[in-house]
Amino acid sequence: MQQAVIPKLILMMLPMAIIFLAFFLVPMAQLAVVGASGEQGLAAYASIINTPRHLQSMIATVMLSAVVTLAALVVATIAGLFLVRNEFPGRQTLIALLTFPLAFPGVVIGFLVILIGGRQGLVGDISKALTGDKLVFAYSMVGLFVGYLYFSIPRVILTIMAAAEKLDPALEEAARSLGAPTWRVVYDIILPALKPGLIASGAICFATSMGAFGTAFTLATKIDVLPMTIYTEFTLNANIAGAATLSIVLGVVTWLALFIARSLSGSTVAASG
Amino acid sequence: MNSNTSVQVINCGKTFEDGTQALQPINLEIKGGETLVLLGPSGCGKTTLLRIIAGLETLDAGGQVLFNGEDVSHLPVEKRNIGMVFQSYALFPNMTVRDNIGYGLKVRRQSLADRQTRIQEMLAMMHIENLAERQISQLSGGQRQRVALARAIAVRPKVLLLDEPLTALDALLRERLRVEIDTLLRSLGITAIYVTHDQSEAMALADRIVVMSNGRIAQQGTPREIYQQPSNSFVADFIGTANKINGRMTDQGFEVEGVVLPKSILNVVGGNSTSANPIQTQAIFRPEDTEIVSQDQAHFNGQVASTFFMGDRTRLLVDGISESPIIVETTFKQEISIGTEISIRIKDQGLMLLPDELIEDLPKEIVEKTEQ
C-alpha cells in the first residue's frame, strides 16, 4: 500500500510542480540574483532600512494594509452575521451586490474613488454646498483606504458568511442560558468560532492590499506605497536591482504575514476540530 | 440549591411567523422539585414549550410563565436563572471541560476560588475529574453529555431544562446515563423539565408525564396512570403498544362481531360506569395483557402471521381477529410457527375503554406511532 502511494503522489503533483518551478521558483531566483547584482551587491537588500524613502514606503504600506484589513473584518463580520441570521426580501440580490467589487480591476476601483472623493467628486460637491469647503480625499491615503476597503469587503464577507452558517445556534443559546449578556456571547462564543475564517480572510485581505497596484497607480500622485515605489524605481530611475530587492522584500513581508496568520488559524482549527 | 421553584405555564401558545401554530394555548403546573417529562412525537410542540419556559422563544399574547408565582414572561433567557441541556450538547469548542463548566460562574463574576471549588464539585459529581483539562473534541458522546449536565447544574439554576439530552447516544449509553440523570435529579431535588420522544425514557425518569400531540396536551399523569389508564387512543398507542378492536358496549359487556367480552376483563378509565355506552365503538388492549389459552377459554381465535423472538418473550402478529393484525406477547419457550391457529384470551382488567376520544381531532400521521 505504502509504496503504491508515492508514484501516484508524484504523478498528481507533477503539473503543480512544473508550474511552480517555471513560473515561480525560476523567476524568483532570478529576481533575487538581479537584486544582488547592482553596485551595492547584497547590501542592496538593506536599502529598505537604509533608504528613508523606501522605509517610509514600507511602513506606510504595512500600516495601510493593516488598517484596511481591520476595517474590512469589522464591517464584513457585522454585515455577514446579519445576512446569515436574517431572511428578508432582496437578501440574495444584496449579497450579489456586495460581492460585485470582485469583478472590478484596481484601475476601475481607483476611478470610482475619484468619482466620489476626487476634485470633481460627489463628496466635494456636497461639502462645498454645505460648508463652502471642497472636501477632496481621493488622492491621499484616505482615498487609497476607501478603495482598498471597497475591494476587500467582498473577500472577507463571503468567508465570514460561510463560517457563520456553520455556527451551531445552540452554542449561543447555551451561553445565554448560563447568563451571558449579548456582548459576552459575541466575545466568548461567536468570535472564537469565526476566528479561523477571520484569520484566513484577513490574511488574504492583507496580502492583496500589500500588493495592490492598479488602484494606487490611478490615485497616487502623493502617495508612496511599496508597489508604487517599485514601479518608480524600475521605470523612472531604471534602478532594476533596487526594484528587484524591493520586490523580494515585499514578497517576504507579505508571505511572513500570511504564514503567521496560517499558523495561528491552524492551531485554532486543531483545537476546535 | 433552589430546590423548590415551581413553574406555572398559563395560557401559553406559540404561533410562528409563517402562521403555523406550534402550540395551542396550554396550561401546566410543575411543582417545586418535580421531574416533569414532556413526551410526544416530533412536531408535537414539546420542544417549543420547553423553549418558551426557557425564554428562548417568545410566546403569543396572553400567555404567561411564572417561576414561584413571579412572572418571568418578559425576562430574556439570560435573566431567568435556568440550566439548559441540549440534544447537541452545545459545549463551547474553544474551551476546556473545566472552562465549560465554569462558564456560567465566570459570567456571574464569582471569585476564582469559588469557581474552582464549584467546578471541582461538579467534576466529582459527574465522575469526570480526569477530563477537566480536555478539549471538547477529545470527548466521547457520553462524556460530552456529562459535561453539559455539569455546566447546567454548576450555576445552581432554579429550573433545569433538558431537551432530548440522550437522543444522540447509542442504546447502551442511553440506558446508563438515564439512570445517572435519574439519580442526579432525585439527589438534587431540583425542578426539572425533560423533553423526549422516547417513552421508556419518560417512564423511567418522570414523576409526571405530559403527553403532547399536535400542539396540545393529550394527557398528563404519573407514568403508571398514563400507561394503565390512557385517556385516548393516541396516548394508548404512543405509550407502549396497543391493539384496537371495534365493537360496542352492551349491558353484558363489550361486543365484538357477535362475541361478548365479559365485564370482568374491562378496565374503564376515567369513569366509574361500565354500563352501556352506545357511543363507545373502540376498545384497546396491550400485548402483555393477552394469554394463549385452550380454545374453550378463548375470546378470539386467529392465525399467527409473523413471530418476533425478543429473548425474554416472543411477539406474535395474529390475523383473523381485527382488520389489522393483533399483537400478542407470550413467554412460551417453544417456537411457534407461522400459520398456527391459536386461541387468545384478554386478561382480567386488560381491555380498556377510553373515556376521552380526541382521536378524531388528530391527523393521521401523528396518530401513527413514531419510532421507538
XYZ file of C-alpha atoms in Angstrom:
645
model
C 0.000 0.000 0.000
C 2.612 2.490 1.142
C 4.787 2.082 -1.965
C 1.839 2.489 -4.302
C 1.050 5.891 -2.857
C 4.359 7.550 -3.724
C 4.343 7.180 -7.565
C 0.728 8.292 -7.535
C 1.599 11.293 -5.446
C 4.437 12.270 -7.764
C 2.194 11.889 -10.781
C -0.537 14.016 -9.258
C 1.801 16.715 -8.036
C 3.712 16.909 -11.341
C 1.630 19.615 -13.110
C 1.727 21.735 -9.996
C 5.449 21.198 -9.640
C 6.121 22.238 -13.237
C 4.129 25.425 -12.915
C 5.704 26.186 -9.556
C 9.165 25.692 -10.963
C 8.696 27.516 -14.269
C 6.671 30.487 -13.152
C 7.615 30.900 -9.536
C 10.908 29.418 -8.410
C 12.922 30.326 -11.507
C 11.747 33.961 -11.792
C 12.035 34.396 -8.045
C 15.571 33.090 -8.091
C 16.373 35.395 -10.964
C 14.793 38.310 -9.127
C 16.898 37.562 -6.086
C 20.024 37.384 -8.221
C 19.188 40.610 -10.084
C 18.589 42.308 -6.769
C 22.068 41.430 -5.626
C 23.711 42.292 -8.934
C 23.670 46.080 -8.582
C 26.588 48.255 -7.497
C 25.934 47.558 -3.850
C 25.597 43.792 -4.283
C 23.833 42.001 -1.477
C 23.817 45.199 0.545
C 21.037 46.400 -1.740
C 18.682 44.354 0.383
C 19.435 46.651 3.275
C 18.116 49.603 1.296
C 14.689 49.022 2.713
C 16.134 50.064 6.039
C 18.847 52.415 4.875
C 16.895 54.448 2.339
C 14.388 56.590 4.266
C 12.064 56.804 1.280
C 11.939 53.019 0.978
C 11.495 52.512 4.672
C 8.687 55.073 4.817
C 7.018 53.488 1.858
C 7.264 50.089 3.530
C 5.828 51.334 6.816
C 3.030 53.191 5.024
C 2.123 50.098 3.014
C 2.076 47.809 6.040
C 0.074 50.314 8.100
C -2.427 50.899 5.306
C -2.873 47.158 4.716
C -3.290 46.502 8.424
C -5.887 49.250 8.860
C -7.771 48.168 5.736
C -7.750 44.562 6.927
C -9.039 45.505 10.363
C -11.773 47.750 8.976
C -12.813 45.153 6.406
C -13.034 42.465 9.101
C -15.175 44.627 11.369
C -17.552 45.782 8.634
C -17.813 42.375 6.975
C -18.303 40.449 10.227
C -21.222 42.610 11.310
C -22.811 42.584 7.862
C -22.076 38.889 7.285
C -23.624 37.799 10.578
C -26.674 39.925 9.884
C -27.070 38.472 6.385
C -26.795 34.896 7.652
C -29.197 35.426 10.549
C -31.925 37.352 8.779
C -34.222 36.411 5.977
C -35.662 39.349 4.053
C -36.763 40.094 0.515
C -33.848 41.107 -1.674
C -31.303 39.324 0.504
C -29.789 37.353 -2.372
C -29.572 40.478 -4.517
C -27.857 42.357 -1.708
C -25.292 39.582 -1.280
C -24.648 39.609 -5.013
C -24.208 43.390 -4.937
C -21.819 43.207 -2.005
C -19.585 40.812 -3.871
C -19.739 42.942 -7.025
C -16.375 44.719 -6.455
C -14.642 41.360 -7.007
C -15.398 41.826 -10.696
C -13.527 45.134 -10.952
C -9.836 45.611 -11.662
C -7.932 48.027 -9.417
C -7.978 50.780 -12.026
C -11.770 50.856 -12.066
C -11.896 50.957 -8.289
C -9.441 53.879 -8.305
C -11.668 55.592 -10.833
C -14.709 55.042 -8.597
C -12.873 56.582 -5.658
C -12.058 59.644 -7.794
C -15.705 59.920 -8.784
C -16.609 60.090 -5.108
C -13.743 61.890 -3.438
C -11.848 63.498 -6.322
C -11.659 67.134 -7.311
C -14.911 66.850 -9.279
C -16.268 64.227 -6.880
C -19.623 63.839 -5.263
C -18.340 64.412 -1.723
C -16.519 67.555 -2.874
C -19.693 68.979 -4.427
C -21.825 68.217 -1.402
C -19.305 69.517 1.125
C -18.868 72.677 -0.915
C -22.607 73.281 -0.990
C -22.855 72.683 2.757
C -19.736 74.288 4.217
C -18.129 76.158 1.372
C -15.027 73.969 1.630
C -14.399 71.370 -1.006
C -13.500 68.036 0.578
C -11.115 66.072 -1.600
C -9.656 62.828 -0.299
C -9.236 60.614 -3.335
C -5.525 61.308 -3.927
C -4.378 60.723 -0.359
C -4.047 57.736 1.923
C -7.733 58.136 2.727
C -8.644 57.592 -0.937
C -6.445 54.543 -1.050
C -8.022 53.285 2.171
C -11.538 53.693 0.736
C -10.593 51.938 -2.478
C -8.843 49.051 -0.740
C -11.697 48.667 1.729
C -14.121 48.547 -1.165
C -12.457 45.563 -2.798
C -11.516 43.876 0.490
C -15.006 43.615 1.990
C -16.403 41.092 -0.510
C -13.398 38.816 0.006
C -14.000 38.798 3.742
C -17.778 38.768 3.811
C -18.130 35.525 1.852
C -15.739 33.682 4.168
C -17.464 35.079 7.262
C -20.875 34.082 5.962
C -19.695 30.549 5.262
C -18.263 30.290 8.795
C -21.336 31.870 10.400
C -23.667 29.458 8.669
C -21.843 26.553 10.296
C -22.168 28.101 13.739
C -24.465 25.977 15.919
C -27.212 28.296 17.229
C -27.451 26.086 20.314
C -23.983 27.342 21.369
C -25.270 30.871 21.718
C -28.429 29.696 23.414
C -26.356 27.681 25.859
C -24.211 30.695 26.671
C -27.270 32.871 27.158
C -28.962 30.254 29.322
C -25.880 30.394 31.536
C -26.462 34.102 32.000
C -24.181 35.619 29.364
C -25.233 39.048 28.049
C -25.025 39.681 24.304
C -21.529 41.183 24.298
C -20.186 38.141 26.145
C -21.852 35.787 23.698
C -20.161 37.654 20.848
C -16.786 37.736 22.601
C -16.782 34.217 24.085
C -18.713 32.218 21.516
C -19.198 33.866 18.122
C -15.782 35.432 17.574
C -13.828 32.303 18.598
C -15.985 30.260 16.232
C -15.345 32.711 13.407
C -11.637 33.059 14.255
C -10.268 30.684 11.616
C -12.365 32.390 8.947
C -11.377 35.836 10.201
C -7.692 34.970 10.136
C -7.840 33.321 6.719
C -9.802 36.096 5.046
C -7.861 38.759 6.934
C -4.622 37.284 5.616
C -5.855 37.359 2.031
C -7.119 40.876 2.539
C -3.757 41.973 3.940
C -1.776 40.347 1.145
C -3.971 41.855 -1.547
C -3.645 45.313 -0.024
C 0.126 44.964 0.251
C 0.464 44.192 -3.421
C -2.374 46.206 -4.932
C -1.120 48.369 -7.717
C -3.952 49.382 -10.051
C -5.833 51.455 -7.513
C -2.680 53.045 -6.179
C -1.497 53.866 -9.678
C -4.798 55.539 -10.518
C -4.891 57.622 -7.359
C -1.374 58.002 -6.154
C 0.088 61.279 -7.039
C 1.089 61.990 -3.464
C 1.244 58.527 -2.010
C 4.157 56.165 -1.777
C 3.068 52.604 -1.256
C 5.602 49.903 -1.939
C 4.252 48.656 -5.293
C 4.352 52.276 -6.500
C 7.903 52.691 -5.222
C 8.950 49.560 -7.070
C 7.325 50.863 -10.226
C 9.068 54.203 -9.885
C 12.478 52.633 -9.262
C 12.035 50.329 -12.211
C 10.623 52.664 -14.873
C 11.725 56.151 -13.939
C 15.017 55.593 -12.158
C 15.959 52.478 -14.120
C 17.162 51.062 -10.842
C 16.470 47.462 -11.733
C 18.435 45.970 -8.855
C 16.651 48.257 -6.394
C 13.241 47.343 -7.819
C 14.150 43.669 -7.582
C 15.259 43.878 -3.954
C 12.141 45.795 -3.006
C 10.035 43.171 -4.785
C 11.689 40.414 -2.835
C 11.265 42.283 0.438
C 7.599 42.992 -0.321
C 7.083 39.325 -1.111
C 8.838 38.152 2.034
C 6.974 40.529 4.331
C 3.611 39.554 2.850
C 4.450 35.889 2.931
C 5.525 36.192 6.530
C 2.212 37.811 7.447
C 0.322 35.019 5.669
C 2.480 32.393 7.342
C 1.858 33.789 10.812
C -1.867 34.027 10.119
C -1.949 30.480 8.784
C -0.160 29.013 11.762
C -2.449 30.943 14.116
C -5.600 29.718 12.407
C -4.115 26.245 12.112
C -3.809 25.960 15.866
C -7.373 27.130 16.438
C -8.708 24.704 13.869
C -6.887 21.878 15.592
C -8.241 22.989 18.944
C -11.851 23.198 17.870
C -11.811 20.367 15.327
C -29.979 24.963 45.935
C -33.273 26.387 44.807
C -34.924 23.048 45.086
C -38.490 24.180 45.222
C -39.067 26.573 42.386
C -42.472 25.865 40.941
C -43.230 26.647 37.332
C -46.598 27.709 36.039
C -47.432 27.876 32.384
C -50.583 29.886 31.828
C -52.318 30.046 28.502
C -49.050 29.692 26.587
C -49.450 29.403 22.855
C -46.988 29.847 20.043
C -47.726 30.858 16.501
C -44.713 31.116 14.230
C -44.229 33.988 11.833
C -45.356 31.888 8.898
C -48.665 31.284 10.651
C -48.174 27.688 11.798
C -49.461 27.189 15.277
C -46.835 25.102 17.043
C -48.568 25.263 20.383
C -52.218 25.730 21.273
C -52.622 27.799 24.443
C -51.539 25.429 27.195
C -51.878 25.455 30.973
C -49.474 23.470 33.059
C -48.148 23.475 36.561
C -44.877 21.950 37.675
C -44.397 21.602 41.391
C -41.133 22.522 43.077
C -38.675 19.639 42.880
C -40.788 17.696 40.443
C -39.403 15.996 37.342
C -41.851 16.582 34.541
C -41.404 14.871 31.184
C -42.866 16.349 28.023
C -43.394 13.386 25.734
C -44.597 13.244 22.179
C -43.673 12.610 18.556
C -41.605 15.172 16.664
C -43.589 18.257 15.793
C -45.950 17.928 18.753
C -44.808 21.195 20.328
C -42.885 19.762 23.273
C -39.600 21.462 22.423
C -41.413 24.728 21.681
C -42.992 24.588 25.124
C -39.615 23.929 26.740
C -38.060 26.826 24.842
C -40.900 29.119 25.954
C -40.245 28.174 29.574
C -36.529 28.783 28.993
C -37.150 32.174 27.426
C -35.628 31.178 24.093
C -38.941 31.562 22.326
C -41.431 34.400 22.613
C -45.000 33.448 23.366
C -48.273 34.583 21.884
C -50.080 37.465 23.564
C -51.995 36.454 26.668
C -49.577 33.791 27.785
C -47.552 33.824 30.979
C -44.733 31.840 32.514
C -44.350 32.069 36.294
C -41.414 30.876 38.391
C -42.540 30.603 42.018
C -45.507 32.797 41.218
C -43.344 35.525 39.732
C -43.994 36.487 36.136
C -40.856 35.869 34.069
C -42.568 36.062 30.669
C -40.688 39.182 29.685
C -37.308 38.204 31.089
C -34.782 37.089 28.479
C -33.226 33.655 28.925
C -30.033 35.047 30.485
C -32.036 36.601 33.334
C -34.196 33.573 34.167
C -31.547 31.623 36.045
C -32.248 28.304 34.379
C -29.946 25.468 33.432
C -30.335 24.006 29.993
C -29.051 20.805 28.427
C -29.243 20.482 24.659
C -29.540 17.471 22.407
C -26.413 18.575 20.540
C -24.667 19.185 23.925
C -23.747 22.700 22.728
C -20.421 22.640 24.549
C -18.103 25.524 23.708
C -15.412 24.049 21.444
C -12.953 26.830 22.236
C -12.884 25.995 25.941
C -11.697 23.073 28.019
C -14.063 20.939 30.074
C -13.170 22.985 33.139
C -13.868 26.307 31.404
C -17.152 24.994 30.005
C -18.368 24.009 33.456
C -17.146 27.269 34.947
C -18.572 29.498 32.208
C -21.845 30.361 33.958
C -19.936 31.117 37.158
C -17.498 33.346 35.317
C -20.360 35.234 33.682
C -21.818 35.707 37.161
C -18.469 37.222 38.233
C -17.815 34.758 41.012
C -14.342 34.790 42.503
C -11.771 32.440 41.051
C -11.563 30.438 44.270
C -15.345 29.961 44.468
C -15.396 28.979 40.840
C -12.679 26.389 41.247
C -14.426 24.862 44.246
C -17.729 24.609 42.424
C -16.109 23.217 39.259
C -14.342 20.575 41.322
C -17.644 19.663 42.960
C -19.308 19.304 39.574
C -16.458 17.234 38.140
C -16.714 14.914 41.116
C -20.499 14.700 40.923
C -20.373 13.686 37.258
C -17.309 11.426 37.735
C -15.254 13.311 35.161
C -12.403 14.649 37.313
C -9.852 13.156 34.932
C -11.317 15.033 31.954
C -11.052 18.537 33.433
C -8.292 19.809 31.141
C -9.510 18.077 27.976
C -10.700 19.830 24.861
C -14.317 19.103 23.931
C -13.261 17.492 20.655
C -11.426 14.817 22.656
C -14.560 13.628 24.443
C -16.992 10.847 23.591
C -20.721 11.489 23.350
C -21.439 10.239 26.852
C -18.635 12.322 28.330
C -19.906 15.379 26.492
C -23.358 14.957 27.915
C -21.899 14.670 31.415
C -20.031 17.928 30.902
C -23.188 19.566 29.557
C -25.096 18.463 32.657
C -22.334 19.677 34.957
C -22.258 23.033 33.182
C -26.015 23.482 33.515
C -26.112 22.479 37.189
C -22.998 24.427 38.231
C -24.868 27.742 38.326
C -27.470 26.329 40.758
C -30.364 27.072 38.429
C -33.944 27.453 39.601
C -35.140 25.068 36.947
C -33.252 22.508 34.887
C -34.459 22.130 31.317
C -33.349 19.135 29.277
C -34.076 18.929 25.558
C -33.736 15.311 24.385
C -30.377 15.013 26.145
C -29.909 11.321 25.406
C -31.174 11.087 21.841
C -27.756 11.354 20.234
C -26.280 8.488 22.259
C -26.250 4.783 21.500
C -28.708 2.489 23.280
C -26.403 1.123 25.964
C -25.025 4.505 26.951
C -28.502 5.992 26.873
C -29.660 3.450 29.402
C -26.709 4.119 31.688
C -26.923 7.898 31.550
C -30.667 7.716 32.083
C -30.095 6.003 35.404
C -27.436 8.580 36.281
C -29.678 11.500 35.407
C -32.477 9.979 37.439
C -30.247 9.612 40.490
C -28.891 13.101 39.973
C -32.294 14.775 39.713
C -33.540 12.968 42.808
C -30.464 13.808 44.861
C -30.535 17.484 43.830
C -34.270 17.793 44.318
C -34.268 20.348 41.523
C -37.328 21.205 39.447
C -36.677 19.609 36.082
C -38.466 19.613 32.770
C -37.332 16.932 30.383
C -38.303 16.682 26.731
C -38.154 13.356 24.923
C -39.869 11.308 22.248
C -38.738 8.073 23.893
C -41.488 6.621 26.053
C -39.218 4.300 28.030
C -37.024 7.271 28.955
C -40.130 9.184 30.016
C -41.463 6.293 32.105
C -38.134 5.806 33.852
C -37.458 9.445 34.731
C -40.767 11.155 35.253
C -42.681 11.987 38.368
C -45.295 13.105 35.925
C -45.591 12.771 32.169
C -47.318 15.226 29.881
C -48.089 13.524 26.588
C -48.342 16.058 23.798
C -49.756 15.789 20.355
C -50.300 18.356 17.676
C -49.579 21.328 19.922
C -51.855 20.170 22.722
C -51.700 18.163 25.897
C -53.154 14.742 25.129
C -52.929 13.548 28.732
C -50.966 14.192 31.879
C -50.395 11.915 34.815
C -47.903 9.654 36.543
C -46.187 7.089 34.315
C -48.462 4.442 35.823
C -51.611 6.402 35.074
C -50.524 7.179 31.541
C -49.735 3.547 30.806
C -52.520 1.840 32.663
C -55.243 4.390 32.146
C -54.661 6.152 28.854
C -57.443 8.616 28.252
C -57.431 8.340 24.486
C -56.100 6.081 21.810
C -53.288 8.424 20.825
C -51.792 8.080 24.286
C -52.530 4.360 24.421
C -50.756 3.946 21.132
C -47.816 6.217 21.799
C -47.012 4.790 25.226
C -46.421 1.111 24.753
C -48.225 -0.936 22.153
C -51.986 -1.049 21.856
C -54.323 -3.339 19.933
C -57.536 -1.716 18.801
C -60.780 -3.556 18.314
C -64.037 -2.154 17.097
C -67.292 -3.103 18.768
C -69.917 -1.633 21.026
C -70.766 -1.567 24.671
C -73.847 -3.517 25.780
C -75.231 -4.442 29.181
C -73.430 -7.786 29.006
C -70.083 -6.402 28.091
C -68.133 -5.253 25.051
C -69.491 -6.889 21.921
C -67.128 -7.569 19.055
C -68.622 -9.214 15.994
C -71.048 -11.324 17.969
C -68.596 -12.243 20.704
C -69.376 -10.585 24.032
C -66.315 -9.884 26.124
C -67.382 -10.047 29.783
C -67.219 -7.020 32.037
C -64.608 -8.716 34.213
C -61.909 -8.007 31.680
C -62.881 -4.368 31.367
C -60.795 -1.591 32.767
C -62.844 1.533 32.413
C -60.704 4.555 32.873
C -61.695 7.983 33.992
C -65.326 6.989 34.505
C -66.839 4.660 37.069
C -69.537 3.258 34.888
C -69.325 0.025 32.951
C -72.877 0.441 31.768
C -73.876 0.592 28.153
C -72.418 3.459 26.273
C -73.614 3.214 22.717
C -71.087 5.785 21.524
C -68.169 3.653 22.566
C -67.006 1.805 19.500
C -63.370 1.144 20.143
C -61.510 -0.675 22.864
C -57.841 -1.226 23.394
C -55.688 -3.914 24.978
C -51.963 -4.332 25.364
C -49.945 -7.282 24.040
C -48.804 -8.273 27.529
C -52.414 -8.412 28.723
C -53.141 -11.349 26.478
C -52.554 -15.046 27.012
C -52.625 -18.018 24.740
C -55.229 -20.457 26.060
C -57.144 -23.572 25.062
C -59.999 -22.956 22.667
C -62.803 -23.211 25.255
C -61.404 -20.314 27.271
C -60.661 -18.140 24.282
C -62.014 -14.725 23.432
C -60.617 -14.808 19.944
C -59.143 -17.288 17.514
C -56.649 -16.373 14.866
C -53.631 -17.389 12.849
C -50.067 -16.489 13.538
C -48.918 -14.210 10.715
C -45.413 -13.480 11.932
C -43.305 -14.002 15.013
C -40.534 -11.939 16.562
C -38.315 -13.637 19.102
C -37.248 -10.927 21.573
C -35.301 -13.048 24.029
C -37.372 -12.806 27.169
C -40.596 -13.127 25.183
C -41.977 -13.744 21.743
C -44.158 -11.223 19.968
C -46.766 -12.632 17.613
C -48.822 -10.873 14.986
C -52.171 -12.634 14.766
C -54.511 -12.345 11.771
C -58.221 -13.008 11.620
C -59.395 -11.054 14.648
C -59.405 -7.422 13.634
C -58.681 -5.531 10.445
C -55.056 -5.075 11.348
C -53.102 -7.902 12.980
C -53.418 -8.210 16.753
C -50.121 -8.112 18.636
C -49.755 -10.765 21.304
C -46.844 -11.415 23.629
C -46.023 -14.739 25.156
C -43.248 -16.112 27.306
C -43.604 -19.565 25.705
C -40.200 -21.129 25.316
C -41.130 -23.178 22.271
C -41.086 -21.773 18.802
C -44.497 -21.030 17.346
C -44.574 -21.474 13.599
C -46.315 -19.144 11.198
C -49.813 -20.250 10.261
C -50.532 -21.920 13.605
C -54.120 -21.477 14.791
C -54.081 -20.014 18.265
C -56.686 -19.010 20.823
C -56.291 -15.802 22.706
C -57.754 -14.525 25.905
C -57.563 -10.999 27.277
C -56.559 -10.987 30.921
C -58.846 -9.518 33.552
C -58.816 -5.710 33.541
C -56.910 -5.893 30.268
C -59.477 -4.285 27.998
C -59.515 -0.520 28.113
C -62.340 1.723 27.071
C -61.087 5.204 26.513
C -63.149 7.988 28.067
C -61.801 10.921 26.173
C -61.681 10.208 22.480
C -59.840 13.005 20.838
C -58.532 10.702 18.179
C -60.778 12.318 15.545
C -59.016 15.621 16.070
C -55.636 14.218 15.298
C -54.140 13.994 11.842
C -53.309 10.505 10.718
C -49.543 10.889 10.579
C -49.437 11.977 14.198
C -51.548 9.060 15.285
C -49.283 6.603 13.601
C -46.747 5.644 16.110
C -43.317 7.140 15.669
C -40.252 5.003 16.000
C -39.049 3.999 19.455
